[in-house]
Each structure stands twice: as C-alpha cells, then as structure tokens.
Coordinates of C-alpha atoms in Angstrom, one line a residue:
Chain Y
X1 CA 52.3 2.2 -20.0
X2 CA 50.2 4.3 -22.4
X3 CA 47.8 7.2 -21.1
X4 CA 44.8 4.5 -22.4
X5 CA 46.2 1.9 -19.5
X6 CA 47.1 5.4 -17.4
X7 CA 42.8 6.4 -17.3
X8 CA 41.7 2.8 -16.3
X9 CA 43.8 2.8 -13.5
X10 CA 43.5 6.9 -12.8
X11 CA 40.3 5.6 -11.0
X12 CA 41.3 3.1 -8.6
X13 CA 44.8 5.1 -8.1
X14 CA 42.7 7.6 -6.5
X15 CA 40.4 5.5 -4.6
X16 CA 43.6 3.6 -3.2
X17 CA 42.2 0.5 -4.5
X18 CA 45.3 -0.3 -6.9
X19 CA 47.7 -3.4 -6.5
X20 CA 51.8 -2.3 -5.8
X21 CA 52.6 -3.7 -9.6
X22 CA 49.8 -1.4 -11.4
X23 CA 50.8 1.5 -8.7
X24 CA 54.3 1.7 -9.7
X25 CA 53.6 1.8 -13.7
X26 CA 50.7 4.6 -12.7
X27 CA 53.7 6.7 -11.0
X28 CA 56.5 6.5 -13.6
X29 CA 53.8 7.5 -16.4
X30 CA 52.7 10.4 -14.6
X31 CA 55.9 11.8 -14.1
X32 CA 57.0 11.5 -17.8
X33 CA 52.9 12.5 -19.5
X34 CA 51.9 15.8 -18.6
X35 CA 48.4 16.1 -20.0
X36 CA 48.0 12.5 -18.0
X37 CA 49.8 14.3 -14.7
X38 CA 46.8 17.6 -15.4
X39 CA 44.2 14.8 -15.6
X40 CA 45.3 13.1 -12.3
X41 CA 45.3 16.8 -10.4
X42 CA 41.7 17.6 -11.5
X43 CA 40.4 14.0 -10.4
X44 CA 41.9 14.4 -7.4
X45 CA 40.3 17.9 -6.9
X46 CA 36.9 16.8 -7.5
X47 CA 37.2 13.9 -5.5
X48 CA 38.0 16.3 -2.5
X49 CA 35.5 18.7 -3.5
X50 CA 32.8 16.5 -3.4
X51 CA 34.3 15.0 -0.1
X52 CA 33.6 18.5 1.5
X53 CA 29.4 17.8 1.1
X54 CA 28.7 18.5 4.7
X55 CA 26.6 16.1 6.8
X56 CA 23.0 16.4 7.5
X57 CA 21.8 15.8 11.2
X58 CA 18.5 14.2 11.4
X59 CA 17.0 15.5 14.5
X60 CA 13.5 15.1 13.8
X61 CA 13.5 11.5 13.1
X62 CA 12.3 9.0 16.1
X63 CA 12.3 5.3 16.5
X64 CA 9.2 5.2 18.5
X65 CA 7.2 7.4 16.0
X66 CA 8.3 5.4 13.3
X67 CA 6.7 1.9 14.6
X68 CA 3.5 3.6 15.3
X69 CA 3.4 5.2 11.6
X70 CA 4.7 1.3 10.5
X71 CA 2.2 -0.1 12.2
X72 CA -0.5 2.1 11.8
X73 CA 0.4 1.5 7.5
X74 CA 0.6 -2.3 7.9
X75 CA -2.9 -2.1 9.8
X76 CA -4.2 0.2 6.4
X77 CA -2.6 -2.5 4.5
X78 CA -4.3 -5.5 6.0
X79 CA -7.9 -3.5 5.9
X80 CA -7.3 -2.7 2.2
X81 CA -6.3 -6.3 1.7
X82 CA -9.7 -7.7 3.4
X83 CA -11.2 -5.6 1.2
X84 CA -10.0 -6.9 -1.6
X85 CA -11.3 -10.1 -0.7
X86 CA -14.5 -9.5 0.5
X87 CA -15.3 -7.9 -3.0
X88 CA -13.8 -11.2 -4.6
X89 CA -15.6 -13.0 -2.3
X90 CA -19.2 -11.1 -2.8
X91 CA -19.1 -9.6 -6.3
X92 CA -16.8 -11.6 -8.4
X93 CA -17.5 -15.5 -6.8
X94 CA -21.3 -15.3 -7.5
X95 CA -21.5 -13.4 -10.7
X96 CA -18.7 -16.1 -12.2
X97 CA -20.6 -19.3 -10.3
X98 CA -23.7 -17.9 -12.0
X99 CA -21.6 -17.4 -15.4
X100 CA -20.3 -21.2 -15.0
X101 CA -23.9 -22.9 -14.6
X102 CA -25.1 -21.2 -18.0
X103 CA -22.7 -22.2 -20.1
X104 CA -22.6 -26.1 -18.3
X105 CA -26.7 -25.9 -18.7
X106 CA -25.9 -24.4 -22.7
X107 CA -23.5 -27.4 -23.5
X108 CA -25.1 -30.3 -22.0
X109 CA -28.5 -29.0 -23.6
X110 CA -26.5 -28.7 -27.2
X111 CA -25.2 -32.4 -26.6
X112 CA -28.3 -34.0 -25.8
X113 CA -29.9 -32.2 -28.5
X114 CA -27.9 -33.8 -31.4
X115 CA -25.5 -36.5 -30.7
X116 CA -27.8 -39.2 -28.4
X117 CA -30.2 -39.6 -31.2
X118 CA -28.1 -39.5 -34.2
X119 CA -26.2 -42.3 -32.5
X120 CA -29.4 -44.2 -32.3
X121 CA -31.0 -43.5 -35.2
X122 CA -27.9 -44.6 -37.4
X123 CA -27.3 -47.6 -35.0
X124 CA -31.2 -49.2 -35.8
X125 CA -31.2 -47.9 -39.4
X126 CA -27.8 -49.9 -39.9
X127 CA -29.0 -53.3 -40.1
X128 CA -32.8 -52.6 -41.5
X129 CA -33.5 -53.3 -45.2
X130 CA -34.7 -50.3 -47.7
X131 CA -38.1 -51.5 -47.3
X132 CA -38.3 -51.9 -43.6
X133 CA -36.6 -48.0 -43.5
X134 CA -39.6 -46.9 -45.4
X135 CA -41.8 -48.8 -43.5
X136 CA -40.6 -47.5 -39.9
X137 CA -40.2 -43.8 -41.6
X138 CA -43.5 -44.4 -42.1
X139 CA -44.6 -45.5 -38.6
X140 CA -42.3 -42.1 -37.2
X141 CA -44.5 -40.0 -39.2
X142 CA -47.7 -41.5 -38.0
X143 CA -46.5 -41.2 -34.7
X144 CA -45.6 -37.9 -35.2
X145 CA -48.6 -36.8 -36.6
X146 CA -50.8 -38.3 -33.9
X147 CA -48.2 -36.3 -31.5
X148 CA -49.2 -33.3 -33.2
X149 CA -53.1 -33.8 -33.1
Chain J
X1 CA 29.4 -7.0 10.6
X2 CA 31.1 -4.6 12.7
X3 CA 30.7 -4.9 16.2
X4 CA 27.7 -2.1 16.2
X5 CA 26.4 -4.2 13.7
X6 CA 26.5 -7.0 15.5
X7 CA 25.0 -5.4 19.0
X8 CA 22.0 -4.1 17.0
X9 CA 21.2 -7.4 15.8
X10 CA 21.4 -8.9 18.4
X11 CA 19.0 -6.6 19.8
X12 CA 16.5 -6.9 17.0
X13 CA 16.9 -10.5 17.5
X14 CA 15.9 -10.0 21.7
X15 CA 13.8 -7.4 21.1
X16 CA 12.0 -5.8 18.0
X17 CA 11.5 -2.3 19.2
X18 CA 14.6 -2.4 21.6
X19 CA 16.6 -3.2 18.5
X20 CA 14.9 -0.9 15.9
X21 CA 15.2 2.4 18.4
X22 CA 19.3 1.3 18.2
X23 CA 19.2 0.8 14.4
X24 CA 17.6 4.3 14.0
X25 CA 19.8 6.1 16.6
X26 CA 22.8 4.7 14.5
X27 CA 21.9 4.8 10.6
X28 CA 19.2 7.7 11.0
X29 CA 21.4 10.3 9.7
X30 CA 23.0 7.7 6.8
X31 CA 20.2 7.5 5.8
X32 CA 18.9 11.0 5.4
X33 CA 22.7 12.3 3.8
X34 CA 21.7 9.5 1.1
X35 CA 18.5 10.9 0.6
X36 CA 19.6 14.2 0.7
X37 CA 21.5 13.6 -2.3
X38 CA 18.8 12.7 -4.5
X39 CA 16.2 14.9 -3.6
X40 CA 18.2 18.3 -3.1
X41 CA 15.9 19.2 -0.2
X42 CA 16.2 18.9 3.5
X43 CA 12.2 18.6 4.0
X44 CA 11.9 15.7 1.3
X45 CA 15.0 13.8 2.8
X46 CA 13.4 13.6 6.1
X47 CA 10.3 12.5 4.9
X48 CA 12.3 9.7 2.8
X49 CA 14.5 8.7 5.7
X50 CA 11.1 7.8 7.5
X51 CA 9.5 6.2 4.7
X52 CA 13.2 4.2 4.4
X53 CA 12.9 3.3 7.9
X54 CA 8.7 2.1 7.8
X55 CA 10.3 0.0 5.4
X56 CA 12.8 -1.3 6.9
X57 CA 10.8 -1.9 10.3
X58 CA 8.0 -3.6 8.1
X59 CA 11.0 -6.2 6.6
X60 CA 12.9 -6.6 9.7
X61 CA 11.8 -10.0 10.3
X62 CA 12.7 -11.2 6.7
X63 CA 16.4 -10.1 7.4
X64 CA 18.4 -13.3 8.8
X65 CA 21.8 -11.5 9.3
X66 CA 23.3 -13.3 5.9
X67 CA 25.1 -10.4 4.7
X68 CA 25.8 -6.7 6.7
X69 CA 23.0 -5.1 8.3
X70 CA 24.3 -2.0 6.9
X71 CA 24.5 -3.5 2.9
X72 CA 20.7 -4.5 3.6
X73 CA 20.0 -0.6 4.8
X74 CA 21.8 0.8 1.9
X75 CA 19.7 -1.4 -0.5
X76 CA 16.5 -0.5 0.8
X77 CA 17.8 3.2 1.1
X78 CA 19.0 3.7 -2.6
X79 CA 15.9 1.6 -4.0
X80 CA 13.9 4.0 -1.9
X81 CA 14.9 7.1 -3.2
X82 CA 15.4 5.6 -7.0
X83 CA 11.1 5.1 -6.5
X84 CA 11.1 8.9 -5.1
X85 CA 13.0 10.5 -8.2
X86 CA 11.0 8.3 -10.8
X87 CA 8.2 9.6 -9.1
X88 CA 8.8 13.0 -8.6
X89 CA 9.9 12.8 -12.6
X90 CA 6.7 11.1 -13.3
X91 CA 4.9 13.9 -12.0
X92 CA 7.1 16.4 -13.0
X93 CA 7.1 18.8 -10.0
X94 CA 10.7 18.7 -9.8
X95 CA 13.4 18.6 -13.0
X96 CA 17.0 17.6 -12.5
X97 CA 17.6 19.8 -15.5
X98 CA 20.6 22.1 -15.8
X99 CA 18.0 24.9 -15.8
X100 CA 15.8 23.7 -13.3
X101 CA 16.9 22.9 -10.2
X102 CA 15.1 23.0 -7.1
X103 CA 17.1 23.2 -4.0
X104 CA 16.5 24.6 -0.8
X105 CA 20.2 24.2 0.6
X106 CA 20.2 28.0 1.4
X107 CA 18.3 26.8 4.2
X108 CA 20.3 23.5 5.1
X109 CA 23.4 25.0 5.1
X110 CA 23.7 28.3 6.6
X111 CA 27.1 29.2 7.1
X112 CA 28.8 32.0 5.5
X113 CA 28.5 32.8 2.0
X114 CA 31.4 30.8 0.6
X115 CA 30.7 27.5 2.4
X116 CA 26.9 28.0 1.1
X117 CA 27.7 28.3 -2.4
X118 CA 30.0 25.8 -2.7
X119 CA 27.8 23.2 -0.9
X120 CA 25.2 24.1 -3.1
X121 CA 27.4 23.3 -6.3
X122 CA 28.7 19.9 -4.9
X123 CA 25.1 18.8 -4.3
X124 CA 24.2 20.8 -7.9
X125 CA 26.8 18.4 -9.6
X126 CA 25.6 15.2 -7.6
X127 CA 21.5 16.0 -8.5
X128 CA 23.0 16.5 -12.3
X129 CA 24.4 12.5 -12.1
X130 CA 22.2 9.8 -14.0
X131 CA 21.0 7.6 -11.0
X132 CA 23.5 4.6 -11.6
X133 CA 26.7 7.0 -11.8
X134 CA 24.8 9.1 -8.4
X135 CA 24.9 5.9 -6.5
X136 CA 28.9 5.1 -7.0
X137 CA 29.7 8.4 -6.3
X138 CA 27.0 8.8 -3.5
X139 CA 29.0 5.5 -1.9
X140 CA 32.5 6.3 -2.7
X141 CA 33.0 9.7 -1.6
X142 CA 30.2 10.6 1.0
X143 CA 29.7 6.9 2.9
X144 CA 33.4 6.2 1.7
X145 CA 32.4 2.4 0.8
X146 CA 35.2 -0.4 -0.6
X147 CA 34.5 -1.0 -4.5
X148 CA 33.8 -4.3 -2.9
X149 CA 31.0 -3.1 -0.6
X150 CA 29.5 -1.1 -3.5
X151 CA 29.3 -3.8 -5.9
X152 CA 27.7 -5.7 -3.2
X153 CA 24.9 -3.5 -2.2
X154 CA 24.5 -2.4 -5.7
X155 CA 24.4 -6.0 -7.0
X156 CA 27.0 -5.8 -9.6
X157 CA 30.7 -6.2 -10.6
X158 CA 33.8 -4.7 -8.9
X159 CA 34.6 -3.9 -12.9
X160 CA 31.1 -1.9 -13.6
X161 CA 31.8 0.2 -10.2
X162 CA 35.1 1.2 -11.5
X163 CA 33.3 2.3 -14.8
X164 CA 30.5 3.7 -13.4
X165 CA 33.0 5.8 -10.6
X166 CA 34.9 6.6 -13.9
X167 CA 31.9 8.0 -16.1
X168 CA 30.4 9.9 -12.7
X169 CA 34.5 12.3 -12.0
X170 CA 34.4 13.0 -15.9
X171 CA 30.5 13.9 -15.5
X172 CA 31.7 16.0 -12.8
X173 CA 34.6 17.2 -14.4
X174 CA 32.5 18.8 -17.1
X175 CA 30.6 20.6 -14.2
X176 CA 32.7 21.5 -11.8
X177 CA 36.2 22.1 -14.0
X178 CA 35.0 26.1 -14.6
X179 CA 34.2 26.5 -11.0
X180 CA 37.9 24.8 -9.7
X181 CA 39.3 27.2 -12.1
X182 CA 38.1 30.3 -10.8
X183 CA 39.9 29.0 -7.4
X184 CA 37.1 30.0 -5.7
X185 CA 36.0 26.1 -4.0
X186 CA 39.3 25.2 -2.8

C-alpha cells in the first residue's frame, strides 16, 4: 500500500467503518510510514476533540406550546391564503373578464369590417361582364349618393 | 426503527398530540445540539429547535413511517438550520468569518476556564466548516451516525460522505493542529 491508498482509507479506519482485508494493509503501512503514522495520530485527536462538544439540554422547549404556536401559524396561513384568493377573486377576475370582452368586441368588429364583404363583392363581380361592372359601379354610387343626401 | 421509534409512531398514529408530546420529549435536545452547531448561540438554537418542531408537527401527517422517524427529523432539522444560516448571511448580522464570530458559549458552558475555552474552539472549528462538510461532521462525531445513515438523511453516496468526512478532519486540522500542539485541549 502507498500513503495515497493509506489517506482514503485513514477516514473510514477511524470511523471503524473499514473491511478486515483493507484494515490489515492500513496497519502494516502505518507501522513502516512515519509521516502516514503522524497523520493517523492527529486525525484521531481531532476526532476526540470534537467528540468532547458537550450536550445542550433543552429545558425550555414544550410539546404543548409548540401545537398551539403550529396551530396558531397554520391558522395565519390559511387567513393569508383566503386572502390571496379573495383579491384574485375581486380585483384580478373582473379587471381580466373586462380585459377579455374588449379585445373579443375589437376582433369580431375588425372581421366583419373587412372580410364578409370583400368575399361578396369578389364573388358577384366574378361572373359579371366589364360593362355590367360599370354599370352596377354605377348603380353603388347612386345609391350611395342618395344615402348621403 | 428502533423500538422508541417504533412506540412514538405508533402513538402519533393513535394519537396526534399524545404522539408529538413523546417525539419532543425524545429528539427535543437532538435537535437543539444540531442547531446549536450552526448557529453558535444557545438563544437562536432554541428558537430553531421550535421552529424545527412547528415543522415537523405541521408535516406529521405526510410521514407514513417508510424510512426512520429519526432520518425524517434529521432532514427537516439540517434543512432547517441550512435556511437559518443563508438567512442570517443574507442579512448579514452574523459572519462565520475567522474574524467575526459571534458566540455566546461563555454563557452555555460555564464550567471552569479550561472546559470553557476549549468548548468554545470545538464549536469555533465546527461554525468555520462550509455547510456540506458541517453536516458530516455534525453526524459523525456529535450524533455518531453509520456512513450509511448519513448518506441517507443527506441524500447522497456512502462514497461523497467519506469525502466530505475527509475534506471536513483536514479543514479541522488546519484549525485546530496549533491548538493540540500547545497541549493544552487534551
């Protein structure tokens, strides 16, 4: 074993977490490698240094208290929720119904304003000879004209 | 699930509030050494450890005993007090810095001098961690979990724990080394 092999297994040597195989290679490098045997000593320092963190007690924390404060959040939660909605509901559903009927009442007005009578002017005007185009031109702008009068 | 485990379940399962007041009474002070060890603060870990356990009373009825009651409270725990550091960083009241670190565990630890101090560095070197290499560390050597159990809770590979455990001792090396030296924490 090299020290390379020796520090991926220096990790789950100490945490006891190594197979019998990899623990018996770990034990005969560490006896021949010094720096690898200085390594191993300071790991195993920190590990129990950090072990020595004493334990908090929490004394101030209580179940009962803590389903009031739950429930008294989930209730917040709901009201912030209906909330929500009923500004959805009274602001944002009329203003976009409104929204929706002008622009229906702007595109049906721009349909019937230009396609239904070019249809039907170039459907008559497609059998009709020159001179009975002039002559129903004619006729329009009479009509017109008396429409204006 | 241990056999606690399993009675609290059970009783969560017969009775909401029967079974919570038995959760709390048995992971209250897990919960708060975890916190404690991201915040640096006794005041702020208490008020975690309650907002972990609203939480977890809020979620209860979406937990269907599939994996360990005690995995689930870890997750909610360390997700928990990831939200409260990014937070607190956010707004910048408190820095992890080297130079700036805000601890008040003068107060949570008042022993004799020696015990003090050196509590204060081990919790000094933990706050220094990034948060990935505090979590391994936070459940290897103060809840004393399997690599399994860790990659579990912290959803990923057995391999990335060992990394993670491996990147967070020479972290701590770098910190604490001077200090062993002197002699004066063992």
């Amino acid at each position: 074993m090299n020290c390379s092999k020796f520090k991926t297994l220096l990790t789950r040597y100490i945490d006891k977490e190594i197979n019998k195989n990899e623990k018996s290679l770990f034990k005969k490098h560490i006896e021949m490698c010094k720096n690898c045997q200085d390594e191993y000593d300071t790991q195993v320092q920190i590990k129990q240094l950090i072990r020595k963190k004493k334990r908090l007690i929490a004394t101030e924390i209580d179940a009962q208290n803590i389903i009031i404060k739950a429930k008294k959040r989930s209730i917040e939660k709901k009201d912030k929720k209906n909330k929500i909605n009923s500004i959805i509901l009274n602001r944002f559903v009329p203003s976009f119904s409104i929204a929706a009927a002008v622009i229906l009442l702007f595109l049906s007005f721009s349909l019937f304003k230009t396609d239904p009578f070019m249809q039907v002017e170039e459907y008559i005007l497609a059998d009709l000879s020159f001179e009975e185009i002039s002559n129903l031109e004619n006729d329009i702008n009479l009509f017109s004209d008396i429409l204006n009068e | 699930m241990c056999m606690n485990e399993k009675h609290i379940f059970k009783a969560l399962q017969a009775d909401k509030t029967e079974g919570f007041s038995l959760l709390v009474a048995e992971y209250r002070d897990m919960i708060l050494n975890i916190a404690y060890s991201y915040t640096g603060n006794k005041d702020d870990s208490e008020d975690l450890t309650q907002e972990v356990l609203i939480k977890v009373y809020d979620k209860l009825d979406s937990f269907k005993g599939l994996s360990k009651l005690s995995t689930w409270l870890y997750k909610i725990t360390i997700n928990t007090c990831h939200d409260h550091v990014r937070r607190k960083k956010r707004m910048k009241i408190i820095s992890y810095d080297q130079n700036n670190i805000n601890l008040k565990s003068d107060d949570d630890f008042d022993k004799t001098t020696e015990t003090r101090e050196t509590q204060k560095l081990i919790i000094e070197s933990i706050l220094k961690l990034p948060l990935k290499l505090r979590d391994v560390i936070i459940l290897k050597e103060l809840e004393d979990k399997s690599y399994k159990d860790i990659a579990g809770i912290l959803k990923c590979s057995i391999g990335t724990v060992e990394s993670r455990l491996f990147r967070a001792r020479q972290k701590l090396k770098n910190i604490l080394a001077p200090e062993i030296k002197k002699g004066e924490l063992l």
